[in-house]
Coordinates of N, CA and C and ligand atoms in Angstrom, one line a residue:
X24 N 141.8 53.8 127.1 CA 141.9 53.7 125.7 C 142.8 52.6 125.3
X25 N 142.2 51.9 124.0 CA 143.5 50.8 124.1 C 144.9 51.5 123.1
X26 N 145.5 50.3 122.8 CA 146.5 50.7 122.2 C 147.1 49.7 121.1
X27 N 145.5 49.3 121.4 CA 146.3 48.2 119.6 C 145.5 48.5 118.9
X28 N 145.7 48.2 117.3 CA 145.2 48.3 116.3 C 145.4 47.3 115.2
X29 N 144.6 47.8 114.0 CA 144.7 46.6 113.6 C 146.2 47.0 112.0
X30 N 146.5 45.9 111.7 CA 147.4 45.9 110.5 C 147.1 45.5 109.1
X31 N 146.7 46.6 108.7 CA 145.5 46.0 107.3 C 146.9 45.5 106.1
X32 N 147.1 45.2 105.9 CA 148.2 44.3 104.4 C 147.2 44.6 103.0
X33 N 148.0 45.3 101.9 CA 147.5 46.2 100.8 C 148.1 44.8 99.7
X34 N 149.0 44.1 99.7 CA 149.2 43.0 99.3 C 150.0 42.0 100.1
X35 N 150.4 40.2 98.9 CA 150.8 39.6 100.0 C 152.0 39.5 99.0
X36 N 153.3 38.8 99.5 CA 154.7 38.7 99.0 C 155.0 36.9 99.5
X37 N 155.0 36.4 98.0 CA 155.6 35.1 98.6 C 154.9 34.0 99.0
X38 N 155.3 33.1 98.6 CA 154.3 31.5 98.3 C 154.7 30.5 99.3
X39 N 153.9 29.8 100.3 CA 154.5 29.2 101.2 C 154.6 27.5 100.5
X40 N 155.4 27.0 101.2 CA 155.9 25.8 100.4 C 155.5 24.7 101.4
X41 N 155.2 23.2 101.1 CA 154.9 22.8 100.0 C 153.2 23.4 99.4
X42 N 153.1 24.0 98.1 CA 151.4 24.0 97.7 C 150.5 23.3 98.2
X43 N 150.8 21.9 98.0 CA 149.4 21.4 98.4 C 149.3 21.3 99.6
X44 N 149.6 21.9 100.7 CA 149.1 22.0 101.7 C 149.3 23.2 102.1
X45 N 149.5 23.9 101.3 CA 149.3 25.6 101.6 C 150.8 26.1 102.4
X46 N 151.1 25.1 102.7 CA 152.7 25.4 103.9 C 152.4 24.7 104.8
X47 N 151.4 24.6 105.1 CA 151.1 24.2 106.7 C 151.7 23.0 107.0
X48 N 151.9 22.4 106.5 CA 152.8 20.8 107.3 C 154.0 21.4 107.6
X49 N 155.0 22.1 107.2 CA 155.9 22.5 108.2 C 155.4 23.3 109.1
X50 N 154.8 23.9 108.9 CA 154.4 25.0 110.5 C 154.0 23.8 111.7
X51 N 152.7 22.8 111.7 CA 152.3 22.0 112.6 C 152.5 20.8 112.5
X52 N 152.9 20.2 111.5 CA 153.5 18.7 110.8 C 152.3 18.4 110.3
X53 N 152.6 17.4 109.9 CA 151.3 16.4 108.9 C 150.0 16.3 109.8
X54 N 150.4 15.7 111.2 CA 149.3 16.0 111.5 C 148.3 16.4 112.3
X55 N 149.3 17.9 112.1 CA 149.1 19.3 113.2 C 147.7 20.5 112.6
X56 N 147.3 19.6 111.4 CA 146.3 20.6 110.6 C 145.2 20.3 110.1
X57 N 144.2 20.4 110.0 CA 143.0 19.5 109.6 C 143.2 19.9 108.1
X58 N 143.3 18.6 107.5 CA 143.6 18.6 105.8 C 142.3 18.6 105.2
X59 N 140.7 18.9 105.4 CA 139.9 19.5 105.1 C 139.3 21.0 105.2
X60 N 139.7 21.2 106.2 CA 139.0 22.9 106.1 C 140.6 24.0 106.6
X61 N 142.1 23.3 106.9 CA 143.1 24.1 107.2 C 143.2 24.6 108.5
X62 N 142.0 24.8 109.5 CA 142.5 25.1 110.8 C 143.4 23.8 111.5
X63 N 144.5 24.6 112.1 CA 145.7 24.1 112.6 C 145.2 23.6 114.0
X64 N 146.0 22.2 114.8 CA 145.0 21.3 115.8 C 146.0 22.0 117.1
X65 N 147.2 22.2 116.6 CA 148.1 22.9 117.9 C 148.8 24.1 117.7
X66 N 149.6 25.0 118.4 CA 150.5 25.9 118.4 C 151.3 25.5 117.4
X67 N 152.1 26.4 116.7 CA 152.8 26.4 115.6 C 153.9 25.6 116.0
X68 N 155.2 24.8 115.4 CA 155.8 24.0 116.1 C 156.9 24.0 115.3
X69 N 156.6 24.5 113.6 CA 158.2 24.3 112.7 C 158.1 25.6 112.1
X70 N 159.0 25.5 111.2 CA 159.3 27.2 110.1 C 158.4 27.5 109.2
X71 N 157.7 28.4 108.5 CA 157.0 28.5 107.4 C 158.4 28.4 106.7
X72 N 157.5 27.9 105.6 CA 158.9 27.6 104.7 C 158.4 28.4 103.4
X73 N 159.2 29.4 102.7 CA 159.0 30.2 101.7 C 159.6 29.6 100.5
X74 N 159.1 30.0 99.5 CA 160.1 29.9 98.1 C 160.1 31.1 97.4
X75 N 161.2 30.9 97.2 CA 161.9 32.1 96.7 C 161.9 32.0 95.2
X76 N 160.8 32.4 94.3 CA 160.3 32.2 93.1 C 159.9 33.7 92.5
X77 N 160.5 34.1 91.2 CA 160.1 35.2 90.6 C 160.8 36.1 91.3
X78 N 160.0 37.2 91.5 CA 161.3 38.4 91.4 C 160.9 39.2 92.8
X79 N 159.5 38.4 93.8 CA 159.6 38.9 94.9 C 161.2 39.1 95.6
X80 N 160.6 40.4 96.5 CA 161.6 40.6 97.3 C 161.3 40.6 98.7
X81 N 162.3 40.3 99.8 CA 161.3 39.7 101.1 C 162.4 40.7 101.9
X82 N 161.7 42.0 101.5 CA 162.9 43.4 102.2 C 161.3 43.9 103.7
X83 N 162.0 44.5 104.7 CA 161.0 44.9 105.5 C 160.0 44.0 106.4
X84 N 158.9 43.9 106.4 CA 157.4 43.3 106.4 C 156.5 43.0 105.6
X85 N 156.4 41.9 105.8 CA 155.2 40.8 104.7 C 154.1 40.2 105.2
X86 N 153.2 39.6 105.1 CA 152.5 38.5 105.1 C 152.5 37.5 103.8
X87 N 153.1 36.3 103.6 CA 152.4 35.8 102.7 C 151.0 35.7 101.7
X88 N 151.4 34.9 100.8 CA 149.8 34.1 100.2 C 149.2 33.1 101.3
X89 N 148.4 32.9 100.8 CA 147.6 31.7 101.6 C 147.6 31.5 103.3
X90 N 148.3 32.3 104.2 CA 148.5 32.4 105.9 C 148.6 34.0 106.0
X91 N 147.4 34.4 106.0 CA 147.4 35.4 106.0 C 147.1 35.9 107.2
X92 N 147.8 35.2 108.6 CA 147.8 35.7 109.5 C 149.1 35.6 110.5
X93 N 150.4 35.4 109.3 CA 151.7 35.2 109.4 C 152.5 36.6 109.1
X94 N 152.9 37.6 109.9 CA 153.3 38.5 109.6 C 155.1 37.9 109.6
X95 N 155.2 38.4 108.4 CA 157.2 38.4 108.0 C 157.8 39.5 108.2
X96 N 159.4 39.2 108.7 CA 159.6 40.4 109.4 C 161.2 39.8 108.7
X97 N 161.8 40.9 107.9 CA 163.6 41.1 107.3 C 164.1 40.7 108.9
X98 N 165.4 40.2 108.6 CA 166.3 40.3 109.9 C 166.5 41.4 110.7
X99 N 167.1 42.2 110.1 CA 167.3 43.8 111.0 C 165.9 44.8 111.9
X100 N 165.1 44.0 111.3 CA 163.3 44.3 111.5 C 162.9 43.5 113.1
X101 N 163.2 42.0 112.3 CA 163.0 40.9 113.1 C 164.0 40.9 114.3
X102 N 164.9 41.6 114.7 CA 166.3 41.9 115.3 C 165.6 42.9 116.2
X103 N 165.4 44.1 116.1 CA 164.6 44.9 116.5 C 163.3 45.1 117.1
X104 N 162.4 44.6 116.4 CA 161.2 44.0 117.3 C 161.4 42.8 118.3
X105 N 162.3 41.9 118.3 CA 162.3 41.6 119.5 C 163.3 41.9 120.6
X106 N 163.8 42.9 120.1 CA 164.4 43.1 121.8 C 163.3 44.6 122.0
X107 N 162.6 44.8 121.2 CA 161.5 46.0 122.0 C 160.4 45.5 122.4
X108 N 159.9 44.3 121.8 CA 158.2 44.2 122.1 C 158.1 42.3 122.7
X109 N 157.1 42.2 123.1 CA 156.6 41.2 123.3 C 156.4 40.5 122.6
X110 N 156.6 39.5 121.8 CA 156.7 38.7 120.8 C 157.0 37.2 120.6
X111 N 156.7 36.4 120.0 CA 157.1 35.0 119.9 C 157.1 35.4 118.3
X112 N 158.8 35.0 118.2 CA 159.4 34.9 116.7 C 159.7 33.8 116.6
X113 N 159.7 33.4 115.1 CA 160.1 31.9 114.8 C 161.2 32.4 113.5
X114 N 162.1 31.3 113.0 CA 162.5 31.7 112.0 C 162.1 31.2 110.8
X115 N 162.0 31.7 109.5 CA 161.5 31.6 108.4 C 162.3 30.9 107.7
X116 N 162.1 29.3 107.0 CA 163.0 28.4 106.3 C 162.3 29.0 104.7
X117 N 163.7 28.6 104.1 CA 163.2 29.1 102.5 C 163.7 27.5 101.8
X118 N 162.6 27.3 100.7 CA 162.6 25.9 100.6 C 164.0 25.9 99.0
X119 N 164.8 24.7 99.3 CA 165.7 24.3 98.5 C 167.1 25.0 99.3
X120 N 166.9 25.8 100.0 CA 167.7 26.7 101.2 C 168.5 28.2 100.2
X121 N 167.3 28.1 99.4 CA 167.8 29.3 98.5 C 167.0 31.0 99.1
X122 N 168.2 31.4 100.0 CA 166.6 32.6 100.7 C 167.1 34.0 99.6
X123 N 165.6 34.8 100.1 CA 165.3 36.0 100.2 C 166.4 36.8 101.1
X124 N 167.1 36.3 101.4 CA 167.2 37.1 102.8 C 166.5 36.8 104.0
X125 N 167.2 36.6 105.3 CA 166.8 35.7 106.5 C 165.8 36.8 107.1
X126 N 164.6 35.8 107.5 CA 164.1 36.2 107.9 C 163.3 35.4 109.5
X127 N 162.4 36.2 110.1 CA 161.5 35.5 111.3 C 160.0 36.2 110.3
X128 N 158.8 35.2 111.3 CA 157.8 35.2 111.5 C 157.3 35.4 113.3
X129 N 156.1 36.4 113.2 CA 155.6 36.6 114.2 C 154.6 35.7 114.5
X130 N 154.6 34.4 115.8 CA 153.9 33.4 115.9 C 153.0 34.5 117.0
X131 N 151.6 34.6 116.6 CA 150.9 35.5 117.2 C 150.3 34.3 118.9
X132 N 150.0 35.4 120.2 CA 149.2 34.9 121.1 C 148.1 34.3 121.1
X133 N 147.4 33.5 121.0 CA 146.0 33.4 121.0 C 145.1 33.3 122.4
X134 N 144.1 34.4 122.4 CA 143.9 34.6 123.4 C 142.1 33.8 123.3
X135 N 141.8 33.8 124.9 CA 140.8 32.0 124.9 C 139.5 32.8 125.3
X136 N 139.4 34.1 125.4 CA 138.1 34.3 125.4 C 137.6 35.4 124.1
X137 N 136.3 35.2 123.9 CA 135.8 35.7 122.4 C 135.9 37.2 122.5
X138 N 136.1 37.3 121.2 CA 136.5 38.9 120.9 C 135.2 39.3 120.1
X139 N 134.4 38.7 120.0 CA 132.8 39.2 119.6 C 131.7 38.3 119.7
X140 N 130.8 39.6 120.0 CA 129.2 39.2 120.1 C 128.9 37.8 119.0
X141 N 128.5 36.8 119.5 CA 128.3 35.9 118.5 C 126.9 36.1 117.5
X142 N 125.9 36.6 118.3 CA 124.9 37.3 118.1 C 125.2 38.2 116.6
X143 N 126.4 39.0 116.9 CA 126.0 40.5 115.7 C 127.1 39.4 114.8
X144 N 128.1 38.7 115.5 CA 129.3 38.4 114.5 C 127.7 37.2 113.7
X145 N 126.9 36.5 114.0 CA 126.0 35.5 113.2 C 124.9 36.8 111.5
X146 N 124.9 38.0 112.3 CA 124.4 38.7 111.7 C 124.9 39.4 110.6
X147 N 125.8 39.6 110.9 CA 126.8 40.4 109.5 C 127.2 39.9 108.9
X148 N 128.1 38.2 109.5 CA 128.2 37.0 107.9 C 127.1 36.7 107.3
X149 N 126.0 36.5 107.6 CA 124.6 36.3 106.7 C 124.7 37.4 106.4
X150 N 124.5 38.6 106.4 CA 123.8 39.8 105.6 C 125.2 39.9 104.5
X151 N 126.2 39.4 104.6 CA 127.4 39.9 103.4 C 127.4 38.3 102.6
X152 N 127.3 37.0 103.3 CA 127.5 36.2 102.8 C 126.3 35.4 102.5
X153 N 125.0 35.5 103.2 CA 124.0 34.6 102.9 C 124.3 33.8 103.9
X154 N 125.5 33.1 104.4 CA 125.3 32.2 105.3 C 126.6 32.3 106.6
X155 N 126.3 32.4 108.0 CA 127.6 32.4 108.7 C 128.0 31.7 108.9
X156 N 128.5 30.5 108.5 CA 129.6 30.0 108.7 C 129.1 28.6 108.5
X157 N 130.2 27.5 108.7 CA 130.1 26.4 109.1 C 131.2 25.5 110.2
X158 N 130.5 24.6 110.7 CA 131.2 23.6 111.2 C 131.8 22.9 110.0
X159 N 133.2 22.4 110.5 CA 133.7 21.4 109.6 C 133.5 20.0 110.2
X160 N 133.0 19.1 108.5 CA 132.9 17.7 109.3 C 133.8 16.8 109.9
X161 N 135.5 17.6 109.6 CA 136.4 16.6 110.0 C 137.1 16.8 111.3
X162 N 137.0 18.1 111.3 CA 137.8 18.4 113.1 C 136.5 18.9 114.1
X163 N 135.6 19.6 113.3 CA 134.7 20.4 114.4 C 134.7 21.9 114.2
X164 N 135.4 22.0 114.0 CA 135.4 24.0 114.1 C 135.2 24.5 113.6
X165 N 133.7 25.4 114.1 CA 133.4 25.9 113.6 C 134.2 27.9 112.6
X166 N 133.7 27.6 111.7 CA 134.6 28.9 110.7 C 133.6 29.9 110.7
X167 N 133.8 31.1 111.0 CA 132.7 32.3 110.2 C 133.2 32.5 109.1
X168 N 132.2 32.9 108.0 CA 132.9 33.3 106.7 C 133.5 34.6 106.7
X169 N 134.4 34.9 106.0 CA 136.1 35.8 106.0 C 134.9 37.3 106.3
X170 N 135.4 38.0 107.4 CA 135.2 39.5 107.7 C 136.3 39.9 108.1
X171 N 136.3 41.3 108.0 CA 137.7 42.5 108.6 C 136.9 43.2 109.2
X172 N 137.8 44.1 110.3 CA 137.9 45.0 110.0 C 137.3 46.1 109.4
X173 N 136.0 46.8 109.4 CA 135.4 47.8 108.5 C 134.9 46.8 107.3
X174 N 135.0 45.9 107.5 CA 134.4 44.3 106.3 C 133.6 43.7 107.1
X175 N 132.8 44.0 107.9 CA 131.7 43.4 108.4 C 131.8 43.3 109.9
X176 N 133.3 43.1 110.8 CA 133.0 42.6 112.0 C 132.3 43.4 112.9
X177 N 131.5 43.4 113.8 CA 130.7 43.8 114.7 C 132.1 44.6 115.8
X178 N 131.7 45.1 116.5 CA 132.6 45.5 117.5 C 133.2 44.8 118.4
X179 N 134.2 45.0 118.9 CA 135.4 43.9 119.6 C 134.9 44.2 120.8
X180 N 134.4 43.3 121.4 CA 133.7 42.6 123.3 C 135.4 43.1 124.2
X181 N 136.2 42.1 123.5 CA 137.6 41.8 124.5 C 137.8 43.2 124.8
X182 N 138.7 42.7 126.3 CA 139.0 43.8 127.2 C 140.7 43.8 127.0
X183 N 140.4 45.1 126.3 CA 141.9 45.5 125.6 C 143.2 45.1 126.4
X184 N 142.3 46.5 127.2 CA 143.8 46.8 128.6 C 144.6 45.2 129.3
X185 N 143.5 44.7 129.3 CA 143.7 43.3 129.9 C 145.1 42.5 129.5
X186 N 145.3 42.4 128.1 CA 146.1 41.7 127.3 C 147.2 41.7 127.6
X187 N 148.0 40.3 127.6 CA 150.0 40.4 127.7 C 150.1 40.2 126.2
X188 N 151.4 40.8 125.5 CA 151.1 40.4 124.0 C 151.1 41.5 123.6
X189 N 152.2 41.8 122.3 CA 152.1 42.7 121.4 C 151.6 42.3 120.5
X190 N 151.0 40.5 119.9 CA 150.0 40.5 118.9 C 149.6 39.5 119.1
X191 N 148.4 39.5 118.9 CA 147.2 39.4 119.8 C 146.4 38.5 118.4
X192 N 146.0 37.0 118.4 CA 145.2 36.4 117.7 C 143.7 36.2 118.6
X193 N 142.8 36.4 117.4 CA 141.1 35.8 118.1 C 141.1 34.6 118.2
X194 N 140.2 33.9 119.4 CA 140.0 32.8 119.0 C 139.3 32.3 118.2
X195 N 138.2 33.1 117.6 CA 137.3 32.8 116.5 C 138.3 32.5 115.4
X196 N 137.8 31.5 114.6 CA 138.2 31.0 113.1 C 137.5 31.9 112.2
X197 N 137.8 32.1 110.9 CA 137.2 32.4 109.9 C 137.3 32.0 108.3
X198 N 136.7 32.5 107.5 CA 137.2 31.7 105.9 C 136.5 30.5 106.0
X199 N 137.0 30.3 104.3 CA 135.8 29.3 103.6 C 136.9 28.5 102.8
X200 N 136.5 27.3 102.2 CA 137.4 26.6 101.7 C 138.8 25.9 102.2
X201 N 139.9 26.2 102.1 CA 141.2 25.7 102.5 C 141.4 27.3 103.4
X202 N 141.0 28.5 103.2 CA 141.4 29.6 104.0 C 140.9 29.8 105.0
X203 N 141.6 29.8 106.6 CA 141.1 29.9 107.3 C 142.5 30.7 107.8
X204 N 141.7 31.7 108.8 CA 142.1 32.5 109.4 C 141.7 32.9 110.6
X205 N 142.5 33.9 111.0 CA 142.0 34.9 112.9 C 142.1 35.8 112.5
X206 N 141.0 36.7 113.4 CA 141.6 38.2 113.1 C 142.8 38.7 114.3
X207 N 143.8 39.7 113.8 CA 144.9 39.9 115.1 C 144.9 40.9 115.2
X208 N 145.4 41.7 116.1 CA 145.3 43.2 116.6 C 147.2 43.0 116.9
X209 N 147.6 44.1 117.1 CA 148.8 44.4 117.4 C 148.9 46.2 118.0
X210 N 149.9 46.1 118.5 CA 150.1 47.1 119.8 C 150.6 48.2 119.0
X211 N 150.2 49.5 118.8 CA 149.7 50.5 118.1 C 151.6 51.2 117.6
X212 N 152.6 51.1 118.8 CA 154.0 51.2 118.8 C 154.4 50.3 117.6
X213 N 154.5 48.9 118.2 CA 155.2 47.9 117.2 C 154.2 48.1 115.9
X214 N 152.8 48.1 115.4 CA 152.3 48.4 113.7 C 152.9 49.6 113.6
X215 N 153.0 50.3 114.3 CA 153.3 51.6 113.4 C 155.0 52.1 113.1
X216 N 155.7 50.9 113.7 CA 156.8 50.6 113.0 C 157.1 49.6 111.8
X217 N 156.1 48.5 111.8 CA 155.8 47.6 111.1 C 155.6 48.6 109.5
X218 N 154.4 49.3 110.0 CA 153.8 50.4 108.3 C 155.1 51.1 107.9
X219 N 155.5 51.5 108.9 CA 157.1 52.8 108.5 C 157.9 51.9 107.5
X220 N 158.3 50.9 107.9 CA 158.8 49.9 107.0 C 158.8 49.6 106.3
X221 N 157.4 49.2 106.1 CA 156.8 48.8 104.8 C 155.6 49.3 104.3
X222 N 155.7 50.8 103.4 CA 154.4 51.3 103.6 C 153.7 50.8 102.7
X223 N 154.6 50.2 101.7 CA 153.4 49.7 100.5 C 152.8 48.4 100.9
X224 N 153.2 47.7 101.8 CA 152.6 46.6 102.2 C 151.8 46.5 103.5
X225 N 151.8 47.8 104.6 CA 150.6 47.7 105.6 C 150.3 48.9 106.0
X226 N 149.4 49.0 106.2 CA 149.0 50.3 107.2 C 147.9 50.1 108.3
X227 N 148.3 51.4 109.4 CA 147.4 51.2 110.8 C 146.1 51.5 110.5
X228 N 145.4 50.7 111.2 CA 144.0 51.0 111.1 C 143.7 50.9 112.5
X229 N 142.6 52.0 113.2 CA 142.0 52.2 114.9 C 140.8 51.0 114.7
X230 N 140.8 50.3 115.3 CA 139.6 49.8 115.3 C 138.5 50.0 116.5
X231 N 138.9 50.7 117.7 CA 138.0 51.0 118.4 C 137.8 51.9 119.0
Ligands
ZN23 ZN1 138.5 21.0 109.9

């Protein structure tokens, strides 16, 4: 049986900086990201950089807007999960150096074999979207259009047990426009301290 699951986010907290590029030039630099379709060309390499705007508060666990596959973690959180789990943390810069409160980001694994049938994953973005996906003309990669979780994806191929990694990125892309994403699984211990945390902002979901 495995023992990860997935971390569904009920909202997001917090705007990554600079806008026009969604944040991403500090995560992989200028030009660590494909500035037409947003998939990133390498491993993450600098801070998400937050701004601390309006009356968000950046207590517990987050994901942002726009990287919605950036889980935020408070210091005493981020302190904690890494001396219990497996993880690659980064720290979280807040732009103007005005923070929320210090935090890390969880720089997820990415693991190099597919985590679904391409077959059923081609069939369920056309029957929700009309079309699965596309290649981008500027880097190549191809995107399926945005599924979850009980949102269309076909059943997970990958061999759970297998995995080093308490969070676990697909290598499949997904999203349309400037949003692109992975789907991640995380290890059923660390979400379900993640949710305790923060219940208004995640809860476990079994996916298999
Ligand atoms: Zn591209």
């Amino acid at each position: 049986m495995s023992d990860f699951v997935e971390l569904q986010w009920k909202r997001n907290r917090g705007w990554p900086w600079p806008e026009d590029s969604y944040g991403l030039t500090p995560m992989y630099g200028e030009d660590g990201w494909c500035h037409s379709c947003g998939v990133p060309k390498r491993h993450q390499c600098g801070s998400l950089v937050l701004q601390h705007k309006g009356k968000t508060r950046f207590t517990g666990a987050w994901v942002p807007n726009w990287q919605f596959d950036v889980i935020c973690l408070e210091r005493p959180l981020a302190d904690e999960i890494g001396r219990r789990f497996d993880v690659e943390l980064r720290e979280v810069a807040w732009h103007g150096g005005v923070g929320g409160g210090e935090a890390s980001q969880i720089v997820p694994r990415r693991t190099d074999e597919p985590w679904f049938d391409h077959d059923e994953l081609r069939a369920s973005a056309e029957e929700r979207h009309g079309v699965a996906g596309k290649t981008c003309p500027e880097c190549g990669v191809w995107r399926w259009m945005p599924l979850g979780f009980g949102f269309g994806l076909p059943p997970l191929r990958l061999d759970l047990a297998d995995q080093a990694g308490d969070v676990i990125a697909s290598p499949e892309w997904f999203g349309d426009g400037w949003n692109a994403f992975r789907v991640l699984l995380v290890r059923r211990e660390l979400a379900e301290l993640i949710a305790d945390g923060s219940p208004r902002d995640a809860k476990v979901n079994k996916v298999v």
